[in-house]
XYZ file of C-alpha atoms in Angstrom:
555
model
C -11.406 -1.614 -14.750
C -8.070 -2.086 -16.520
C -5.480 -4.584 -15.263
C -1.722 -4.161 -15.773
C 0.617 -7.121 -15.251
C 3.980 -7.786 -16.803
C 3.989 -6.413 -20.360
C 0.209 -6.879 -20.583
C -2.747 -4.505 -20.428
C -6.064 -6.334 -19.947
C -9.335 -4.484 -20.629
C -12.153 -6.918 -19.779
C -15.048 -4.643 -20.693
C -13.527 -3.996 -24.128
C -12.352 -7.567 -24.747
C -8.923 -6.040 -25.267
C -5.444 -7.373 -24.530
C -2.231 -5.506 -25.319
C 1.232 -7.030 -25.183
C 4.070 -4.505 -24.979
C 1.712 -1.905 -26.426
C 0.513 -4.072 -29.318
C -3.028 -5.526 -29.507
C -3.252 -9.296 -29.201
C -6.228 -11.308 -30.428
C -7.409 -14.265 -28.351
C -10.207 -16.753 -28.769
C -13.201 -15.484 -26.734
C -13.137 -18.314 -24.177
C -9.392 -17.971 -23.666
C -9.752 -14.229 -23.123
C -12.654 -14.691 -20.697
C -10.705 -17.304 -18.768
C -7.703 -14.996 -18.391
C -9.888 -12.059 -17.355
C -11.795 -14.180 -14.840
C -8.632 -15.530 -13.211
C -7.059 -12.055 -12.993
C -10.205 -10.490 -11.524
C -10.490 -13.275 -8.931
C -6.776 -13.577 -8.168
C -7.342 -13.408 -4.392
C -8.519 -17.049 -4.348
C -8.461 -20.443 -6.070
C -11.018 -20.787 -8.891
C -12.465 -24.290 -9.326
C -13.042 -26.017 -12.661
C -16.759 -26.163 -11.873
C -16.794 -22.397 -11.449
C -15.055 -21.913 -14.782
C -17.624 -24.157 -16.436
C -20.489 -22.051 -15.069
C -18.981 -18.633 -15.748
C -16.987 -19.119 -18.948
C -18.887 -21.914 -20.673
C -22.219 -21.046 -18.961
C -23.027 -24.619 -18.062
C -22.548 -26.073 -21.538
C -21.055 -29.547 -21.583
C -17.309 -29.470 -22.149
C -14.690 -31.906 -21.000
C -12.061 -31.162 -18.372
C -9.550 -31.478 -21.186
C -11.122 -28.404 -22.854
C -10.598 -26.385 -19.680
C -7.022 -27.611 -19.428
C -6.401 -26.628 -23.061
C -7.756 -23.136 -22.418
C -5.541 -22.732 -19.361
C -2.594 -24.006 -21.386
C -3.383 -21.430 -24.071
C -3.455 -18.629 -21.508
C -0.086 -19.765 -20.169
C 1.277 -19.790 -23.709
C 0.101 -16.190 -24.191
C 1.850 -15.115 -20.993
C 5.018 -16.952 -21.961
C 5.255 -15.756 -25.553
C 4.370 -12.205 -24.508
C 7.422 -12.005 -22.277
C 5.508 -12.668 -19.092
C 5.646 -15.647 -16.767
C 3.694 -18.861 -17.265
C 4.166 -19.431 -13.528
C 1.662 -16.643 -12.873
C -1.123 -19.203 -13.192
C -0.694 -22.032 -10.710
C -2.570 -25.306 -10.580
C -3.812 -26.193 -7.102
C -4.288 -29.912 -7.504
C -7.742 -31.146 -6.626
C -9.096 -27.588 -6.354
C -8.496 -25.488 -9.463
C -6.372 -22.586 -10.678
C -5.146 -19.271 -9.328
C -3.532 -16.224 -10.930
C -0.642 -15.260 -8.639
C 1.242 -12.560 -10.575
C 1.484 -8.958 -9.330
C -1.304 -6.819 -10.816
C -2.051 -3.101 -10.811
C -5.672 -2.056 -11.250
C -6.582 1.178 -13.007
C -9.838 2.328 -11.417
C -10.718 4.671 -14.265
C -13.075 2.310 -16.068
C -15.299 4.020 -18.656
C -18.688 5.197 -17.443
C -21.251 2.457 -17.569
C -18.627 -0.239 -18.082
C -18.536 -3.299 -15.908
C -15.483 -3.203 -13.658
C -14.805 -6.953 -13.749
C -16.068 -9.979 -15.648
C -19.115 -11.857 -14.423
C -18.705 -12.703 -10.758
C -18.850 -16.254 -9.453
C -21.996 -17.435 -7.667
C -22.615 -15.713 -4.345
C -22.171 -18.853 -2.301
C -18.732 -19.525 -3.798
C -17.054 -16.164 -3.329
C -16.342 -13.812 -0.511
C -18.454 -10.711 -0.053
C -16.359 -7.561 -0.465
C -16.776 -4.309 1.461
C -15.240 -0.845 1.254
C -15.121 1.321 4.370
C -15.172 5.081 3.683
C -13.891 7.781 6.061
C -16.741 8.966 8.259
C -18.328 12.392 7.756
C -17.758 14.999 10.471
C -21.055 16.389 11.767
C -19.541 18.055 14.844
C -20.427 21.725 15.428
C -16.840 22.895 14.861
C -16.080 20.429 12.056
C -12.822 19.642 13.873
C -13.060 15.852 14.194
C -11.664 14.704 10.839
C -9.009 12.680 12.673
C -11.688 10.879 14.718
C -13.758 10.220 11.589
C -10.762 8.637 9.887
C -9.783 6.721 13.013
C -13.266 5.282 13.501
C -13.356 4.040 9.917
C -9.812 2.656 10.076
C -10.420 0.624 13.229
C -13.721 -0.758 11.925
C -11.928 -1.688 8.696
C -9.216 -3.434 10.699
C -11.844 -5.327 12.702
C -13.793 -6.366 9.585
C -10.595 -7.666 7.971
C -10.764 -10.571 10.436
C -14.315 -11.595 9.548
C -14.398 -14.967 7.786
C -15.834 -14.720 4.272
C -15.495 -10.931 4.021
C -12.947 -9.279 1.736
C -12.114 -5.747 2.847
C -10.705 -3.097 0.496
C -7.354 -1.755 1.695
C -7.335 1.523 3.589
C -5.574 3.396 0.811
C -8.092 2.170 -1.757
C -11.276 3.132 0.090
C -9.897 6.264 1.794
C -9.268 7.966 -1.543
C -13.023 8.626 -1.567
C -14.679 11.135 0.716
C -17.677 10.565 2.960
C -20.087 11.983 0.369
C -19.089 9.608 -2.436
C -21.864 7.705 -4.216
C -21.708 4.115 -2.863
C -22.707 2.694 -6.238
C -19.853 4.507 -7.966
C -17.374 3.449 -5.270
C -18.485 -0.154 -5.589
C -18.268 -0.069 -9.381
C -14.800 1.423 -9.408
C -13.169 -0.851 -6.843
C -15.293 -3.955 -7.288
C -16.930 -3.857 -3.830
C -20.301 -5.451 -3.129
C -20.980 -3.299 -0.070
C -19.968 0.196 1.035
C -19.888 1.252 4.679
C -20.424 4.939 5.456
C -20.679 6.723 8.769
C -21.071 10.043 10.558
C -19.528 11.380 13.755
C -20.862 14.194 15.895
C -18.818 15.070 18.981
C -19.960 17.609 21.538
C -17.893 17.732 24.676
C -17.462 14.125 25.818
C -20.563 12.888 24.001
C -20.386 11.000 20.704
C -23.217 10.439 18.282
C -22.297 7.833 15.693
C -24.318 6.763 12.658
C -23.311 3.856 10.418
C -24.942 2.387 7.333
C -24.049 -0.284 4.827
C -25.248 0.039 1.222
C -25.502 -2.600 -1.494
C -23.248 -1.061 -4.161
C -25.101 -2.780 -7.003
C -28.621 -1.631 -6.139
C -27.993 1.427 -3.967
C -30.314 -0.054 -1.317
C -29.457 0.142 2.363
C -28.533 -3.235 3.861
C -28.081 -2.201 7.476
C -27.911 0.954 9.591
C -27.561 1.877 13.241
C -27.106 4.967 15.406
C -25.620 5.298 18.876
C -25.056 8.022 21.416
C -22.266 7.244 23.869
C -19.595 8.811 26.045
C -16.291 9.252 24.170
C -14.679 6.661 26.475
C -16.849 4.028 24.777
C -15.478 4.625 21.285
C -13.724 1.233 21.131
C -16.870 -0.587 22.195
C -18.709 1.190 19.364
C -16.105 0.027 16.846
C -16.422 -3.577 18.055
C -20.196 -3.398 18.094
C -20.329 -2.053 14.547
C -18.092 -4.784 13.144
C -19.924 -7.519 15.051
C -23.379 -6.380 13.939
C -22.292 -6.131 10.300
C -20.863 -9.658 10.452
C -24.059 -10.962 12.022
C -26.193 -9.184 9.422
C -24.171 -10.848 6.651
C -24.298 -14.162 8.549
C -20.511 -14.206 8.897
C -18.246 -14.643 11.904
C -14.950 -13.394 13.299
C -11.978 -15.636 12.535
C -11.099 -17.778 15.568
C -7.413 -16.824 15.268
C -8.059 -13.067 14.954
C -5.577 -11.086 17.075
C -6.975 -9.575 20.279
C -8.034 -5.957 19.798
C -7.378 -4.963 23.397
C -3.670 -4.634 22.572
C -4.523 -1.874 20.072
C -6.289 0.252 22.647
C -5.866 2.717 25.475
C -7.935 3.513 28.543
C -7.398 7.239 27.927
C -9.751 8.922 25.468
C -7.363 11.889 25.377
C -4.436 9.616 24.421
C -6.577 8.098 21.664
C -7.468 11.566 20.375
C -3.772 12.556 20.291
C -2.919 9.317 18.513
C -5.557 9.937 15.841
C -4.386 13.521 15.335
C -0.851 12.199 14.946
C -1.965 9.554 12.464
C -3.680 12.208 10.355
C -0.389 14.136 10.154
C 1.638 10.965 9.655
C -0.370 10.091 6.537
C 0.671 13.402 4.953
C 4.163 11.810 4.757
C 6.236 15.005 4.935
C 9.281 15.887 7.025
C 7.450 18.544 9.034
C 4.376 16.403 9.613
C 6.457 13.397 10.707
C 8.047 15.557 13.429
C 4.686 16.979 14.508
C 3.058 13.535 14.498
C 5.880 12.127 16.634
C 5.340 14.922 19.162
C 1.642 14.030 19.405
C 2.436 10.337 19.800
C 4.832 11.238 22.612
C 2.037 13.152 24.368
C -0.255 10.147 24.009
C 2.443 7.909 25.522
C 2.824 10.294 28.476
C -0.878 9.814 29.217
C -0.713 6.040 28.679
C 2.854 4.610 28.699
C 1.479 1.202 27.615
C -0.265 2.439 24.473
C 1.375 0.105 21.933
C 0.020 1.728 18.764
C 1.431 5.114 19.786
C 4.873 3.558 20.343
C 4.712 1.794 16.953
C 3.582 4.954 15.156
C 6.343 6.970 16.815
C 8.875 4.366 15.660
C 7.572 4.613 12.099
C 7.945 8.417 12.198
C 11.539 8.186 13.438
C 12.427 5.510 10.893
C 10.877 7.470 8.000
C 12.703 10.608 9.107
C 15.933 8.618 9.139
C 15.321 6.978 5.765
C 13.932 9.877 3.764
C 14.844 13.154 5.432
C 17.359 13.206 8.285
C 19.569 10.105 8.695
C 20.750 10.980 12.211
C 21.812 8.610 14.989
C 19.117 10.182 17.176
C 16.302 9.250 14.786
C 17.618 5.696 14.580
C 17.887 5.471 18.389
C 14.323 6.698 18.841
C 13.039 4.230 16.238
C 14.841 1.402 18.019
C 13.500 2.315 21.468
C 9.921 2.885 20.310
C 9.692 -0.241 18.133
C 11.145 -2.431 20.896
C 8.592 -1.086 23.363
C 5.696 -1.544 20.913
C 6.663 -5.168 20.330
C 7.020 -5.798 24.053
C 3.537 -4.380 24.713
C 1.706 -5.866 21.708
C 3.476 -8.833 20.070
C 0.299 -9.841 18.173
C -0.290 -6.441 16.537
C 0.874 -5.945 12.941
C 2.016 -2.357 13.491
C 4.440 -3.490 16.211
C 6.146 -5.985 13.895
C 6.123 -3.552 10.977
C 7.804 -0.824 13.036
C 10.360 -3.260 14.460
C 11.111 -4.745 11.051
C 11.702 -1.340 9.500
C 14.040 -0.317 12.314
C 16.029 -3.561 12.132
C 16.281 -3.337 8.346
C 17.565 0.220 8.579
C 20.090 -0.940 11.201
C 21.390 -3.650 8.880
C 19.977 -6.518 10.968
C 18.463 -8.068 7.884
C 17.562 -11.592 8.979
C 15.814 -10.353 12.115
C 13.991 -7.730 10.078
C 12.661 -10.311 7.631
C 11.088 -12.355 10.446
C 9.148 -9.304 11.636
C 8.185 -8.179 8.129
C 6.668 -11.559 7.371
C 4.837 -11.648 10.710
C 3.421 -8.164 10.086
C 2.126 -9.297 6.704
C 0.576 -12.420 8.227
C -1.308 -10.238 10.700
C -2.272 -7.539 8.173
C -1.775 -8.475 4.497
C -3.366 -5.149 3.446
C -0.779 -3.023 5.263
C 0.770 -0.477 2.913
C 3.685 0.160 5.288
C 4.578 -3.518 5.696
C 4.363 -4.294 1.963
C 6.229 -1.149 0.907
C 8.987 -1.449 3.482
C 9.494 -5.169 2.911
C 9.818 -4.416 -0.806
C 12.453 -1.759 -0.005
C 14.189 -4.282 2.255
C 14.430 -6.845 -0.555
C 15.463 -4.158 -3.086
C 18.380 -3.121 -0.889
C 19.524 -6.766 -0.843
C 19.353 -7.007 -4.628
C 16.379 -9.432 -4.471
C 14.531 -7.687 -7.262
C 11.935 -10.330 -8.162
C 10.537 -10.464 -4.639
C 10.872 -6.696 -4.286
C 8.659 -6.227 -7.360
C 5.982 -8.534 -5.938
C 5.687 -6.563 -2.700
C 5.978 -3.187 -4.426
C 2.986 -4.162 -6.564
C 1.044 -5.059 -3.436
C 1.887 -1.676 -1.903
C 0.858 0.089 -5.121
C -2.485 -1.707 -4.992
C -2.942 -1.037 -1.271
C -2.617 2.743 -1.708
C -3.590 4.188 -5.114
C -2.179 7.597 -4.091
C 1.359 6.438 -3.230
C 4.089 7.393 -5.676
C 7.301 6.171 -3.984
C 6.735 2.422 -4.522
C 5.974 3.096 -8.201
C 9.304 4.879 -8.632
C 11.443 2.267 -6.872
C 9.580 -0.614 -8.510
C 10.366 0.912 -11.908
C 14.064 0.762 -11.013
C 13.747 -2.880 -9.937
C 11.959 -3.760 -13.178
C 14.655 -2.012 -15.196
C 17.295 -4.074 -13.393
C 15.380 -7.222 -14.332
C 15.232 -6.111 -17.976
C 11.442 -5.734 -17.927
C 11.484 -2.451 -19.813
C 7.826 -2.248 -20.814
C 6.682 -2.619 -17.218
C 9.329 -0.181 -16.005
C 8.101 2.438 -18.467
C 4.503 1.974 -17.327
C 5.527 2.364 -13.673
C 7.445 5.545 -14.496
C 4.305 6.971 -16.083
C 2.261 5.931 -13.052
C 4.851 7.562 -10.774
C 4.504 10.821 -12.659
C 0.700 10.756 -12.557
C 0.668 10.154 -8.807
C 3.389 12.741 -8.143
C 1.402 15.370 -10.025
C -1.709 14.592 -7.974
C 0.378 14.832 -4.805
C 1.833 18.214 -5.774
C -1.608 19.663 -6.384
C -2.164 19.240 -2.640
C 1.392 19.749 -1.363
C 3.291 21.839 -3.948
C 6.426 22.064 -1.781
C 6.787 18.325 -1.126
C 10.492 17.877 -1.857
C 10.328 14.075 -1.987
C 7.520 14.124 -4.549
C 9.432 16.655 -6.643
C 12.717 14.749 -6.792
C 11.002 11.402 -7.447
C 9.031 13.142 -10.200
C 12.356 14.328 -11.590
C 13.662 10.750 -11.515
C 10.610 9.593 -13.509
C 11.083 12.379 -16.066
C 14.757 11.507 -16.438
C 13.964 7.837 -17.035
C 11.460 8.848 -19.736
C 14.195 10.825 -21.493
C 12.630 14.213 -20.697
C 16.014 15.602 -19.647
C 15.295 19.330 -19.583
C 12.163 18.893 -17.483
C 13.947 16.456 -15.173
C 16.791 18.890 -14.510
C 14.306 21.720 -13.939
C 12.444 19.644 -11.344
C 15.736 18.544 -9.768
C 16.832 22.173 -9.355
C 13.482 22.943 -7.721
C 13.938 20.074 -5.266
C 17.488 21.147 -4.421
C 16.349 24.711 -3.720
C 13.831 23.508 -1.109
C 16.576 21.911 1.028
C 20.088 21.761 -0.475
C 21.450 19.749 2.487
C 18.861 16.957 2.582
C 20.946 13.779 2.246
C 18.238 11.679 0.578
C 17.383 14.482 -1.850
C 21.081 14.730 -2.779
C 21.179 10.985 -3.377
C 18.223 11.239 -5.760
C 19.826 14.221 -7.497
C 22.783 11.905 -8.146
C 20.380 9.398 -9.722
C 18.801 12.081 -11.888
C 22.162 13.363 -13.091
C 23.331 9.849 -13.988
C 20.140 8.968 -15.891
C 20.450 12.271 -17.761
C 23.967 11.287 -18.835
C 25.939 13.558 -16.497
C 27.929 11.028 -14.458
C 30.332 13.728 -13.258
C 27.541 15.645 -11.524
C 26.105 12.341 -10.340
C 29.346 11.466 -8.557
C 29.502 14.929 -7.013
C 25.934 14.711 -5.718
C 26.521 11.199 -4.338
C 29.628 12.369 -2.492
C 27.651 15.300 -1.063
C 24.833 12.968 -0.007
C 27.266 10.757 1.925
C 28.923 13.824 3.472
C 25.500 14.977 4.702
C 24.790 11.596 6.283
C 23.321 9.331 3.591
C 23.930 5.874 5.124
C 22.519 3.266 2.724
C 25.462 1.515 1.048
C 23.366 -1.467 -0.064
C 20.960 0.880 -1.848
C 23.821 2.565 -3.707
C 25.141 -0.838 -4.777
C 21.800 -2.049 -6.179
C 20.174 1.049 -7.688
C 20.045 0.766 -11.483
C 20.079 4.562 -11.817
C 23.654 4.661 -10.456
C 25.050 1.948 -12.724
C 27.296 4.434 -14.545
C 28.961 5.493 -11.293
C 29.808 1.989 -10.133
C 32.090 1.605 -13.166
C 33.939 4.856 -12.330
C 37.325 4.253 -10.649
C 36.541 7.109 -8.220
C 33.380 5.373 -6.979
C 35.113 3.268 -4.328
C 36.748 6.358 -2.874
C 33.373 8.098 -2.584
C 31.678 5.176 -0.806
C 34.740 4.329 1.335
C 33.272 6.027 4.460
C 30.175 3.813 4.210
C 32.247 0.662 3.685
C 34.323 1.579 6.733
C 31.217 2.139 8.836
C 29.777 -1.211 7.670
C 33.014 -3.019 8.535
C 33.097 -1.471 12.006
C 29.469 -2.423 12.608
C 30.127 -6.005 11.487
C 33.251 -6.255 13.653
């Protein structure tokens, strides 16, 4: 495991620390303390725990621990980072609170993290993999993913259990070696399952493996009618908790609000979710159609309304900024919130719609509630980061972009926008690293979807920021060819042109983007890539239609 934070690269298994690309030597105990705090950043680490794991029980005074912490803070400060990243929780211990990106590509045989704290003092961690399809037609991939996702969501509310985010565990397939999965993402346990569906009958098998030993901890098999799928999900989560001697949090949101009485509506919802996760213009439209069919079968299916709202909002933001898409997002998110006010997806969908509509204070309330209900949500973290970026609140935007990047190791968009935010803050080393990460993720995306216009133009942005002008312009031309009237693509072509030093073309592309419906004035005003245009006397004339629309909306 390699950890990236600020200008630092921390390699625990190699006892290596780089600052802005240069190696930095630390005293062994200081290094181990830093690595331990970073690896266990999801909780407060007590002084007693540090004594056991860093000093291995040897007698040292509390002053020695305080000096080591002070030395770590000095390293962060002198390296251009933030000493505030390590907080003192008085009476309890210390916690590392800075945004961190984990690189899962640890060398073979290397320990992913430093020595773990004693079992009784830390939470057990579990990764839930997509289930394997054992159906005769091999046509239930959506159900396999849905089963795993709902069990993951249920386990996230078990006290004492830390659950890997969906995007982290779902990058592995059902046949992955549990020991390798556990090593790479630092999970103690790995949950795997199988689904076999014939007609209305379901045969479900679930097993939990100790990732350190490869030994099976628990397994169960059921055969039920497809109408009982939700009961199976509950039963699985409950039995796992009982096996681990854990319990459901008393304030866990009710799961009934996430459900439907129609197995057909649930099937349509899962098929839509599978398309939705492809994150493409065509698949957003197709997913929304499936969600609409699910809602026809069960008009009170809150998750289908929330998912439909997300589709409409994403279409508006990234592909087709039409009044119709905004209207549909508003209607669907309002209905989802009315039906399920204690479900994270409802608040996330409503927040995104309100933010897009310029109702910023209302949006923030719903973003924060969504994150309270589901801190692992990629959508809520990513969209709240975008929300803060558009307001020019770059420090907070970076924090939530980092969380989104961690939540989904395949996502490229938050890497790209976070790089822009970091550049605005003058954190050039971090911005460069995020640009490189953007490019790596874009290339992986294009191997699967070679005609993904959004991936291509964000890849072009990354190339432009790295100074690879010819390649950037080549990629930009490829993106423009795919859809020369896409407003968001035209906006990004303006960014690419400006970064490549062609402000004249940048202004022309920005004007074309606005003509084709690009609506986001606040984004234009805060995007570092367009800095050259904002100094051009013609800029105000180009954005005048958006200023007029904003004034009319405010009046």
